């Protein structure tokens, strides 16, 4: 192993340690999600009441960009600020809000280029998931499985994978995968103006596994075995989750839970069974 690889491995280990510390810290916030929801509603109510009694408040507090910023912050709290969708919302809201605060500044033409640059940097500097859930980093190999990130590419044929960890990204394209792992441990799904279809009909899980999803103008179709329990903690903004599983074929096993987390913005998730 070269000196560069050693330095890169040390850097990834530091990122992994920071991520674990951050997730441990954010678990406290997750367990009090109703408090955050109540606080946001309370703040909005107080602001509306002050406006009703003619208390002078900045006019931009009641604009749609401010709503985007609030939604972005709440989304970040819910997901532990792990994905970039919350930042994307706050960036767009902040850019348009600047136009309300300082009308002479024209920032709208810079929004999409800046957003694309930030998204690109996020993918470049995002740590590779080598050590999820105790995964041995020596298991990293060059395969065509889920460790490969597919970007800006339409996949015509369904790909098969026996990898335990899912890490797939679709940008302006589509991905179809059959998961064959008998010890699936979860992973990441990212769609930006793209779509993903995941077939877990031949896979198996033990306990609860988390599928972290980030969708912006995209969609995901998930096919699961009839004995899996699918739960959702997705924050859907102008989108939704549609459970199309056949009730006749469902026989839930409480020891097999697929938990969906993340953010879906102008996007949908469809769940089916076989």
PDB file of C-alpha atoms in Angstrom:
ATOM      1  CA  UNK A   1       0.000   0.000   0.000  1.00  0.00           C
ATOM      2  CA  UNK A   2       1.384   3.387  -1.000  1.00  0.00           C
ATOM      3  CA  UNK A   3       1.867   6.287   1.399  1.00  0.00           C
ATOM      4  CA  UNK A   4      -0.998   8.123  -0.300  1.00  0.00           C
ATOM      5  CA  UNK A   5      -3.353   5.181   0.317  1.00  0.00           C
ATOM      6  CA  UNK A   6      -2.311   5.054   3.968  1.00  0.00           C
ATOM      7  CA  UNK A   7      -3.018   8.765   4.415  1.00  0.00           C
ATOM      8  CA  UNK A   8      -6.361   8.352   2.650  1.00  0.00           C
ATOM      9  CA  UNK A   9      -7.285   5.425   4.921  1.00  0.00           C
ATOM     10  CA  UNK A  10      -6.398   7.450   8.019  1.00  0.00           C
ATOM     11  CA  UNK A  11      -8.526  10.310   6.732  1.00  0.00           C
ATOM     12  CA  UNK A  12     -11.475   7.990   6.163  1.00  0.00           C
ATOM     13  CA  UNK A  13     -11.091   6.528   9.637  1.00  0.00           C
ATOM     14  CA  UNK A  14     -11.221  10.009  11.136  1.00  0.00           C
ATOM     15  CA  UNK A  15     -14.356  10.797   9.111  1.00  0.00           C
ATOM     16  CA  UNK A  16     -15.935   7.537  10.263  1.00  0.00           C
ATOM     17  CA  UNK A  17     -15.182   8.317  13.913  1.00  0.00           C
ATOM     18  CA  UNK A  18     -16.674  11.797  13.541  1.00  0.00           C
ATOM     19  CA  UNK A  19     -19.752  10.362  11.829  1.00  0.00           C
ATOM     20  CA  UNK A  20     -20.297   7.864  14.638  1.00  0.00           C
ATOM     21  CA  UNK A  21     -19.938  10.564  17.298  1.00  0.00           C
ATOM     22  CA  UNK A  22     -22.352  12.794  15.405  1.00  0.00           C
ATOM     23  CA  UNK A  23     -24.946  10.030  14.981  1.00  0.00           C
ATOM     24  CA  UNK A  24     -24.729   9.204  18.677  1.00  0.00           C
ATOM     25  CA  UNK A  25     -25.306  12.859  19.488  1.00  0.00           C
ATOM     26  CA  UNK A  26     -28.231  13.144  17.059  1.00  0.00           C
ATOM     27  CA  UNK A  27     -30.044  10.135  18.529  1.00  0.00           C
ATOM     28  CA  UNK A  28     -31.123  12.403  21.351  1.00  0.00           C
ATOM     29  CA  UNK A  29     -32.725  14.742  18.836  1.00  0.00           C
ATOM     30  CA  UNK A  30     -34.447  11.883  17.001  1.00  0.00           C
ATOM     31  CA  UNK A  31     -36.057  10.671  20.209  1.00  0.00           C
ATOM     32  CA  UNK A  32     -37.519  14.165  20.720  1.00  0.00           C
ATOM     33  CA  UNK A  33     -38.745  14.749  17.172  1.00  0.00           C
ATOM     34  CA  UNK A  34     -42.244  15.706  18.403  1.00  0.00           C
ATOM     35  CA  UNK A  35     -40.677  18.480  20.481  1.00  0.00           C
ATOM     36  CA  UNK A  36     -38.957  19.951  17.413  1.00  0.00           C
ATOM     37  CA  UNK A  37     -42.213  19.755  15.458  1.00  0.00           C
ATOM     38  CA  UNK A  38     -44.068  21.480  18.273  1.00  0.00           C
ATOM     39  CA  UNK A  39     -41.439  24.207  18.569  1.00  0.00           C
ATOM     40  CA  UNK A  40     -41.583  25.006  14.863  1.00  0.00           C
ATOM     41  CA  UNK A  41     -45.392  25.173  14.913  1.00  0.00           C
ATOM     42  CA  UNK A  42     -45.233  27.287  18.081  1.00  0.00           C
ATOM     43  CA  UNK A  43     -42.792  29.764  16.522  1.00  0.00           C
ATOM     44  CA  UNK A  44     -44.937  30.086  13.392  1.00  0.00           C
ATOM     45  CA  UNK A  45     -48.036  30.628  15.527  1.00  0.00           C
ATOM     46  CA  UNK A  46     -46.367  33.293  17.668  1.00  0.00           C
ATOM     47  CA  UNK A  47     -45.087  35.117  14.575  1.00  0.00           C
ATOM     48  CA  UNK A  48     -48.555  35.055  12.995  1.00  0.00           C
ATOM     49  CA  UNK A  49     -50.105  36.340  16.235  1.00  0.00           C
ATOM     50  CA  UNK A  50     -47.611  39.202  16.460  1.00  0.00           C
ATOM     51  CA  UNK A  51     -48.402  40.148  12.886  1.00  0.00           C
ATOM     52  CA  UNK A  52     -52.142  40.050  13.630  1.00  0.00           C
ATOM     53  CA  UNK A  53     -51.765  42.526  16.504  1.00  0.00           C
ATOM     54  CA  UNK A  54     -49.765  44.866  14.271  1.00  0.00           C
ATOM     55  CA  UNK A  55     -46.368  44.258  15.844  1.00  0.00           C
ATOM     56  CA  UNK A  56     -43.787  45.384  13.253  1.00  0.00           C
ATOM     57  CA  UNK A  57     -42.036  42.328  11.819  1.00  0.00           C
ATOM     58  CA  UNK A  58     -39.871  41.964   8.712  1.00  0.00           C
ATOM     59  CA  UNK A  59     -42.104  41.188   5.739  1.00  0.00           C
ATOM     60  CA  UNK A  60     -39.767  38.416   4.561  1.00  0.00           C
ATOM     61  CA  UNK A  61     -40.624  36.283   7.611  1.00  0.00           C
ATOM     62  CA  UNK A  62     -43.888  35.332   5.904  1.00  0.00           C
ATOM     63  CA  UNK A  63     -42.550  34.463   2.455  1.00  0.00           C
ATOM     64  CA  UNK A  64     -42.259  31.062   0.791  1.00  0.00           C
ATOM     65  CA  UNK A  65     -38.396  31.094   0.848  1.00  0.00           C
ATOM     66  CA  UNK A  66     -38.585  31.284   4.640  1.00  0.00           C
ATOM     67  CA  UNK A  67     -40.856  28.233   4.617  1.00  0.00           C
ATOM     68  CA  UNK A  68     -38.233  26.358   2.590  1.00  0.00           C
ATOM     69  CA  UNK A  69     -35.551  27.286   5.114  1.00  0.00           C
ATOM     70  CA  UNK A  70     -37.679  26.060   8.027  1.00  0.00           C
ATOM     71  CA  UNK A  71     -38.492  22.805   6.213  1.00  0.00           C
ATOM     72  CA  UNK A  72     -34.810  22.347   5.385  1.00  0.00           C
ATOM     73  CA  UNK A  73     -33.777  22.819   8.993  1.00  0.00           C
ATOM     74  CA  UNK A  74     -36.439  20.418  10.241  1.00  0.00           C
ATOM     75  CA  UNK A  75     -35.401  17.881   7.594  1.00  0.00           C
ATOM     76  CA  UNK A  76     -31.783  18.179   8.710  1.00  0.00           C
ATOM     77  CA  UNK A  77     -32.714  17.581  12.339  1.00  0.00           C
ATOM     78  CA  UNK A  78     -34.750  14.497  11.431  1.00  0.00           C
ATOM     79  CA  UNK A  79     -31.967  12.900   9.374  1.00  0.00           C
ATOM     80  CA  UNK A  80     -29.120  13.975  11.661  1.00  0.00           C
ATOM     81  CA  UNK A  81     -27.772  16.339   8.956  1.00  0.00           C
ATOM     82  CA  UNK A  82     -26.262  13.287   7.221  1.00  0.00           C
ATOM     83  CA  UNK A  83     -27.472  13.922   3.666  1.00  0.00           C
ATOM     84  CA  UNK A  84     -27.413  17.132   1.678  1.00  0.00           C
ATOM     85  CA  UNK A  85     -31.129  17.511   0.919  1.00  0.00           C
ATOM     86  CA  UNK A  86     -31.679  19.767   3.952  1.00  0.00           C
ATOM     87  CA  UNK A  87     -28.829  22.017   2.828  1.00  0.00           C
ATOM     88  CA  UNK A  88     -30.213  22.064  -0.710  1.00  0.00           C
ATOM     89  CA  UNK A  89     -33.558  23.355   0.598  1.00  0.00           C
ATOM     90  CA  UNK A  90     -31.942  25.962   2.821  1.00  0.00           C
ATOM     91  CA  UNK A  91     -29.670  27.072  -0.019  1.00  0.00           C
ATOM     92  CA  UNK A  92     -32.588  27.656  -2.394  1.00  0.00           C
ATOM     93  CA  UNK A  93     -34.649  29.326   0.322  1.00  0.00           C
ATOM     94  CA  UNK A  94     -31.762  31.537   1.376  1.00  0.00           C
ATOM     95  CA  UNK A  95     -30.979  32.590  -2.193  1.00  0.00           C
ATOM     96  CA  UNK A  96     -34.569  33.630  -2.892  1.00  0.00           C
ATOM     97  CA  UNK A  97     -34.928  35.175   0.558  1.00  0.00           C
ATOM     98  CA  UNK A  98     -31.960  37.444  -0.184  1.00  0.00           C
ATOM     99  CA  UNK A  99     -34.007  38.881  -3.044  1.00  0.00           C
ATOM    100  CA  UNK A 100     -36.756  39.840  -0.601  1.00  0.00           C
ATOM    101  CA  UNK A 101     -34.373  41.355   1.932  1.00  0.00           C
ATOM    102  CA  UNK A 102     -32.208  43.212  -0.623  1.00  0.00           C
ATOM    103  CA  UNK A 103     -34.351  43.648  -3.772  1.00  0.00           C
ATOM    104  CA  UNK A 104     -31.510  45.246  -5.741  1.00  0.00           C
ATOM    105  CA  UNK A 105     -29.433  42.043  -5.633  1.00  0.00           C
ATOM    106  CA  UNK A 106     -30.150  39.553  -8.410  1.00  0.00           C
ATOM    107  CA  UNK A 107     -29.108  36.155  -7.108  1.00  0.00           C
ATOM    108  CA  UNK A 108     -31.581  33.848  -8.798  1.00  0.00           C
ATOM    109  CA  UNK A 109     -29.427  33.251 -11.850  1.00  0.00           C
ATOM    110  CA  UNK A 110     -26.696  31.847  -9.599  1.00  0.00           C
ATOM    111  CA  UNK A 111     -28.902  29.361  -7.735  1.00  0.00           C
ATOM    112  CA  UNK A 112     -28.764  26.326 -10.034  1.00  0.00           C
ATOM    113  CA  UNK A 113     -25.052  26.596 -10.916  1.00  0.00           C
ATOM    114  CA  UNK A 114     -24.216  26.958  -7.223  1.00  0.00           C
ATOM    115  CA  UNK A 115     -26.476  24.039  -6.309  1.00  0.00           C
ATOM    116  CA  UNK A 116     -24.844  21.775  -8.906  1.00  0.00           C
ATOM    117  CA  UNK A 117     -21.370  22.743  -7.679  1.00  0.00           C
ATOM    118  CA  UNK A 118     -22.300  21.979  -4.072  1.00  0.00           C
ATOM    119  CA  UNK A 119     -23.893  18.642  -4.992  1.00  0.00           C
ATOM    120  CA  UNK A 120     -20.804  17.701  -6.980  1.00  0.00           C
ATOM    121  CA  UNK A 121     -18.502  18.562  -4.088  1.00  0.00           C
ATOM    122  CA  UNK A 122     -20.725  16.596  -1.712  1.00  0.00           C
ATOM    123  CA  UNK A 123     -20.293  13.451  -3.810  1.00  0.00           C
ATOM    124  CA  UNK A 124     -16.548  13.980  -4.228  1.00  0.00           C
ATOM    125  CA  UNK A 125     -15.804  14.426  -0.530  1.00  0.00           C
ATOM    126  CA  UNK A 126     -18.418  12.035   0.845  1.00  0.00           C
ATOM    127  CA  UNK A 127     -16.567   9.254   2.705  1.00  0.00           C
ATOM    128  CA  UNK A 128     -16.898   5.810   1.192  1.00  0.00           C
ATOM    129  CA  UNK A 129     -18.857   3.461   3.406  1.00  0.00           C
ATOM    130  CA  UNK A 130     -16.242   0.864   4.176  1.00  0.00           C
ATOM    131  CA  UNK A 131     -17.052   0.149   7.785  1.00  0.00           C
ATOM    132  CA  UNK A 132     -20.809   0.237   8.115  1.00  0.00           C
ATOM    133  CA  UNK A 133     -22.162  -1.924  10.901  1.00  0.00           C
ATOM    134  CA  UNK A 134     -18.797  -3.519  11.607  1.00  0.00           C
ATOM    135  CA  UNK A 135     -17.992  -4.254   7.997  1.00  0.00           C
ATOM    136  CA  UNK A 136     -14.417  -5.414   7.535  1.00  0.00           C
ATOM    137  CA  UNK A 137     -12.640  -2.950   5.308  1.00  0.00           C
ATOM    138  CA  UNK A 138     -10.676  -5.789   3.740  1.00  0.00           C
ATOM    139  CA  UNK A 139     -13.892  -6.908   2.080  1.00  0.00           C
ATOM    140  CA  UNK A 140     -13.761  -3.987  -0.330  1.00  0.00           C
ATOM    141  CA  UNK A 141     -13.242  -5.368  -3.791  1.00  0.00           C
ATOM    142  CA  UNK A 142     -13.711  -4.253  -7.325  1.00  0.00           C
ATOM    143  CA  UNK A 143     -17.124  -5.633  -8.160  1.00  0.00           C
ATOM    144  CA  UNK A 144     -20.173  -4.686 -10.116  1.00  0.00           C
ATOM    145  CA  UNK A 145     -22.243  -4.721  -6.945  1.00  0.00           C
ATOM    146  CA  UNK A 146     -23.702  -1.978  -4.841  1.00  0.00           C
ATOM    147  CA  UNK A 147     -20.347  -0.516  -3.911  1.00  0.00           C
ATOM    148  CA  UNK A 148     -20.280   0.917  -7.430  1.00  0.00           C
ATOM    149  CA  UNK A 149     -21.896   4.305  -7.847  1.00  0.00           C
ATOM    150  CA  UNK A 150     -23.836   4.700 -11.100  1.00  0.00           C
ATOM    151  CA  UNK A 151     -24.123   8.329 -12.119  1.00  0.00           C
ATOM    152  CA  UNK A 152     -25.716   9.925 -15.173  1.00  0.00           C
ATOM    153  CA  UNK A 153     -26.174   6.515 -16.693  1.00  0.00           C
ATOM    154  CA  UNK A 154     -29.295   4.707 -17.828  1.00  0.00           C
ATOM    155  CA  UNK A 155     -29.058   1.018 -17.035  1.00  0.00           C
ATOM    156  CA  UNK A 156     -30.890  -1.037 -19.639  1.00  0.00           C
ATOM    157  CA  UNK A 157     -30.348  -4.384 -17.926  1.00  0.00           C
ATOM    158  CA  UNK A 158     -31.068  -5.328 -14.357  1.00  0.00           C
ATOM    159  CA  UNK A 159     -27.932  -5.797 -12.279  1.00  0.00           C
ATOM    160  CA  UNK A 160     -27.571  -8.583  -9.728  1.00  0.00           C
ATOM    161  CA  UNK A 161     -25.596  -8.156  -6.529  1.00  0.00           C
ATOM    162  CA  UNK A 162     -24.884 -10.234  -3.441  1.00  0.00           C
ATOM    163  CA  UNK A 163     -23.258  -7.319  -1.576  1.00  0.00           C
ATOM    164  CA  UNK A 164     -24.548  -6.698   1.953  1.00  0.00           C
ATOM    165  CA  UNK A 165     -24.265  -2.903   1.694  1.00  0.00           C
ATOM    166  CA  UNK A 166     -26.157  -0.781  -0.824  1.00  0.00           C
ATOM    167  CA  UNK A 167     -24.682   2.470  -2.115  1.00  0.00           C
ATOM    168  CA  UNK A 168     -26.270   3.607  -5.347  1.00  0.00           C
ATOM    169  CA  UNK A 169     -26.754   6.986  -6.997  1.00  0.00           C
ATOM    170  CA  UNK A 170     -28.857   7.908 -10.007  1.00  0.00           C
ATOM    171  CA  UNK A 171     -28.449  11.328 -11.608  1.00  0.00           C
ATOM    172  CA  UNK A 172     -30.471  12.019 -14.759  1.00  0.00           C
ATOM    173  CA  UNK A 173     -30.768   8.263 -15.286  1.00  0.00           C
ATOM    174  CA  UNK A 174     -32.168   5.002 -13.998  1.00  0.00           C
ATOM    175  CA  UNK A 175     -30.858   2.001 -12.063  1.00  0.00           C
ATOM    176  CA  UNK A 176     -32.365  -1.468 -11.616  1.00  0.00           C
ATOM    177  CA  UNK A 177     -30.872  -3.915  -9.155  1.00  0.00           C
ATOM    178  CA  UNK A 178     -31.716  -7.347  -7.784  1.00  0.00           C
ATOM    179  CA  UNK A 179     -30.430  -7.731  -4.232  1.00  0.00           C
ATOM    180  CA  UNK A 180     -29.323 -11.316  -3.589  1.00  0.00           C
ATOM    181  CA  UNK A 181     -27.679 -10.880  -0.185  1.00  0.00           C
ATOM    182  CA  UNK A 182     -28.964 -13.180   2.567  1.00  0.00           C
ATOM    183  CA  UNK A 183     -27.610 -10.776   5.187  1.00  0.00           C
ATOM    184  CA  UNK A 184     -28.554  -7.383   3.796  1.00  0.00           C
ATOM    185  CA  UNK A 185     -27.479  -4.586   6.150  1.00  0.00           C
ATOM    186  CA  UNK A 186     -28.950  -1.477   4.525  1.00  0.00           C
ATOM    187  CA  UNK A 187     -27.352   1.410   2.673  1.00  0.00           C
ATOM    188  CA  UNK A 188     -27.861   4.636   0.752  1.00  0.00           C
ATOM    189  CA  UNK A 189     -30.060   5.468  -2.237  1.00  0.00           C
ATOM    190  CA  UNK A 190     -29.721   8.850  -3.944  1.00  0.00           C
ATOM    191  CA  UNK A 191     -31.864  10.013  -6.863  1.00  0.00           C
ATOM    192  CA  UNK A 192     -31.472  13.423  -8.448  1.00  0.00           C
ATOM    193  CA  UNK A 193     -33.811  13.707 -11.415  1.00  0.00           C
ATOM    194  CA  UNK A 194     -33.436   9.959 -11.776  1.00  0.00           C
ATOM    195  CA  UNK A 195     -35.009   6.715 -10.666  1.00  0.00           C
ATOM    196  CA  UNK A 196     -34.058   3.495  -8.907  1.00  0.00           C
ATOM    197  CA  UNK A 197     -35.764   0.102  -8.801  1.00  0.00           C
ATOM    198  CA  UNK A 198     -34.667  -2.316  -6.074  1.00  0.00           C
ATOM    199  CA  UNK A 199     -35.831  -5.928  -5.961  1.00  0.00           C
ATOM    200  CA  UNK A 200     -35.324  -7.614  -2.577  1.00  0.00           C
ATOM    201  CA  UNK A 201     -37.438 -10.664  -3.400  1.00  0.00           C
ATOM    202  CA  UNK A 202     -34.402 -12.965  -3.174  1.00  0.00           C
ATOM    203  CA  UNK A 203     -32.757 -11.174  -0.244  1.00  0.00           C
ATOM    204  CA  UNK A 204     -33.013 -11.633   3.504  1.00  0.00           C
ATOM    205  CA  UNK A 205     -32.426  -9.467   6.571  1.00  0.00           C
ATOM    206  CA  UNK A 206     -31.920  -9.965  10.292  1.00  0.00           C
ATOM    207  CA  UNK A 207     -33.494  -7.518  12.700  1.00  0.00           C
ATOM    208  CA  UNK A 208     -33.889  -3.898  11.612  1.00  0.00           C
ATOM    209  CA  UNK A 209     -31.906  -2.470   8.702  1.00  0.00           C
ATOM    210  CA  UNK A 210     -31.952   1.131   7.515  1.00  0.00           C
ATOM    211  CA  UNK A 211     -32.216   2.312   3.933  1.00  0.00           C
ATOM    212  CA  UNK A 212     -31.267   5.995   3.869  1.00  0.00           C
ATOM    213  CA  UNK A 213     -32.863   7.727   0.876  1.00  0.00           C
ATOM    214  CA  UNK A 214     -32.319  11.153  -0.647  1.00  0.00           C
ATOM    215  CA  UNK A 215     -34.558  12.048  -3.585  1.00  0.00           C
ATOM    216  CA  UNK A 216     -34.902  15.288  -5.497  1.00  0.00           C
ATOM    217  CA  UNK A 217     -37.198  15.139  -8.531  1.00  0.00           C
ATOM    218  CA  UNK A 218     -36.879  11.366  -8.732  1.00  0.00           C
ATOM    219  CA  UNK A 219     -38.487   8.145  -7.626  1.00  0.00           C
ATOM    220  CA  UNK A 220     -37.810   4.702  -6.194  1.00  0.00           C
ATOM    221  CA  UNK A 221     -39.665   1.410  -6.547  1.00  0.00           C
ATOM    222  CA  UNK A 222     -38.965  -1.190  -3.850  1.00  0.00           C
ATOM    223  CA  UNK A 223     -40.054  -4.833  -4.080  1.00  0.00           C
ATOM    224  CA  UNK A 224     -39.813  -6.757  -0.803  1.00  0.00           C
ATOM    225  CA  UNK A 225     -40.629 -10.293   0.378  1.00  0.00           C
ATOM    226  CA  UNK A 226     -44.081 -10.781   1.882  1.00  0.00           C
ATOM    227  CA  UNK A 227     -42.711 -11.375   5.391  1.00  0.00           C
ATOM    228  CA  UNK A 228     -40.760  -8.103   5.632  1.00  0.00           C
ATOM    229  CA  UNK A 229     -42.118  -5.284   7.762  1.00  0.00           C
ATOM    230  CA  UNK A 230     -41.534  -1.974   5.976  1.00  0.00           C
ATOM    231  CA  UNK A 231     -41.559   1.177   8.105  1.00  0.00           C
ATOM    232  CA  UNK A 232     -41.059   4.732   6.927  1.00  0.00           C
ATOM    233  CA  UNK A 233     -39.471   7.736   8.593  1.00  0.00           C
ATOM    234  CA  UNK A 234     -39.190   9.612   5.292  1.00  0.00           C
ATOM    235  CA  UNK A 235     -39.723  13.369   5.200  1.00  0.00           C
ATOM    236  CA  UNK A 236     -41.815  13.882   2.056  1.00  0.00           C
ATOM    237  CA  UNK A 237     -42.003  17.402   0.623  1.00  0.00           C
ATOM    238  CA  UNK A 238     -44.333  17.657  -2.375  1.00  0.00           C
ATOM    239  CA  UNK A 239     -44.026  13.901  -2.695  1.00  0.00           C
ATOM    240  CA  UNK A 240     -45.325  10.748  -1.116  1.00  0.00           C
ATOM    241  CA  UNK A 241     -44.919   7.095  -0.228  1.00  0.00           C
ATOM    242  CA  UNK A 242     -47.344   4.628  -1.782  1.00  0.00           C
ATOM    243  CA  UNK A 243     -47.662   1.161  -0.289  1.00  0.00           C
ATOM    244  CA  UNK A 244     -49.022  -1.108  -3.023  1.00  0.00           C
ATOM    245  CA  UNK A 245     -48.327  -4.402  -1.296  1.00  0.00           C
ATOM    246  CA  UNK A 246     -51.006  -7.043  -1.620  1.00  0.00           C
ATOM    247  CA  UNK A 247     -52.645  -7.571   1.770  1.00  0.00           C
ATOM    248  CA  UNK A 248     -53.455 -11.170   0.906  1.00  0.00           C
ATOM    249  CA  UNK A 249     -49.788 -12.094   0.570  1.00  0.00           C
ATOM    250  CA  UNK A 250     -48.473 -10.287   3.646  1.00  0.00           C
ATOM    251  CA  UNK A 251     -47.326 -12.379   6.625  1.00  0.00           C
ATOM    252  CA  UNK A 252     -45.192  -9.986   8.668  1.00  0.00           C
ATOM    253  CA  UNK A 253     -42.180 -11.307  10.556  1.00  0.00           C
ATOM    254  CA  UNK A 254     -41.380  -8.840  13.394  1.00  0.00           C
ATOM    255  CA  UNK A 255     -37.741  -9.912  13.215  1.00  0.00           C
ATOM    256  CA  UNK A 256     -37.351  -8.523   9.682  1.00  0.00           C
ATOM    257  CA  UNK A 257     -37.798  -4.764   9.485  1.00  0.00           C
ATOM    258  CA  UNK A 258     -36.768  -2.483   6.617  1.00  0.00           C
ATOM    259  CA  UNK A 259     -36.753   1.106   7.883  1.00  0.00           C
ATOM    260  CA  UNK A 260     -36.805   3.862   5.263  1.00  0.00           C
ATOM    261  CA  UNK A 261     -35.217   7.150   6.326  1.00  0.00           C
ATOM    262  CA  UNK A 262     -34.254  10.341   4.549  1.00  0.00           C
ATOM    263  CA  UNK A 263     -35.886  13.055   2.487  1.00  0.00           C
ATOM    264  CA  UNK A 264     -38.025  12.965  -0.648  1.00  0.00           C
ATOM    265  CA  UNK A 265     -38.522  16.292  -2.425  1.00  0.00           C
ATOM    266  CA  UNK A 266     -40.839  16.358  -5.445  1.00  0.00           C
ATOM    267  CA  UNK A 267     -40.366  12.601  -5.583  1.00  0.00           C
ATOM    268  CA  UNK A 268     -42.186   9.396  -4.760  1.00  0.00           C
ATOM    269  CA  UNK A 269     -41.552   5.951  -3.298  1.00  0.00           C
ATOM    270  CA  UNK A 270     -43.541   2.880  -4.291  1.00  0.00           C
ATOM    271  CA  UNK A 271     -43.487  -0.297  -2.198  1.00  0.00           C
ATOM    272  CA  UNK A 272     -44.602  -3.660  -3.584  1.00  0.00           C
ATOM    273  CA  UNK A 273     -44.319  -7.294  -2.607  1.00  0.00           C
ATOM    274  CA  UNK A 274     -44.195 -10.483  -4.631  1.00  0.00           C
TER     275      UNK A 274
END
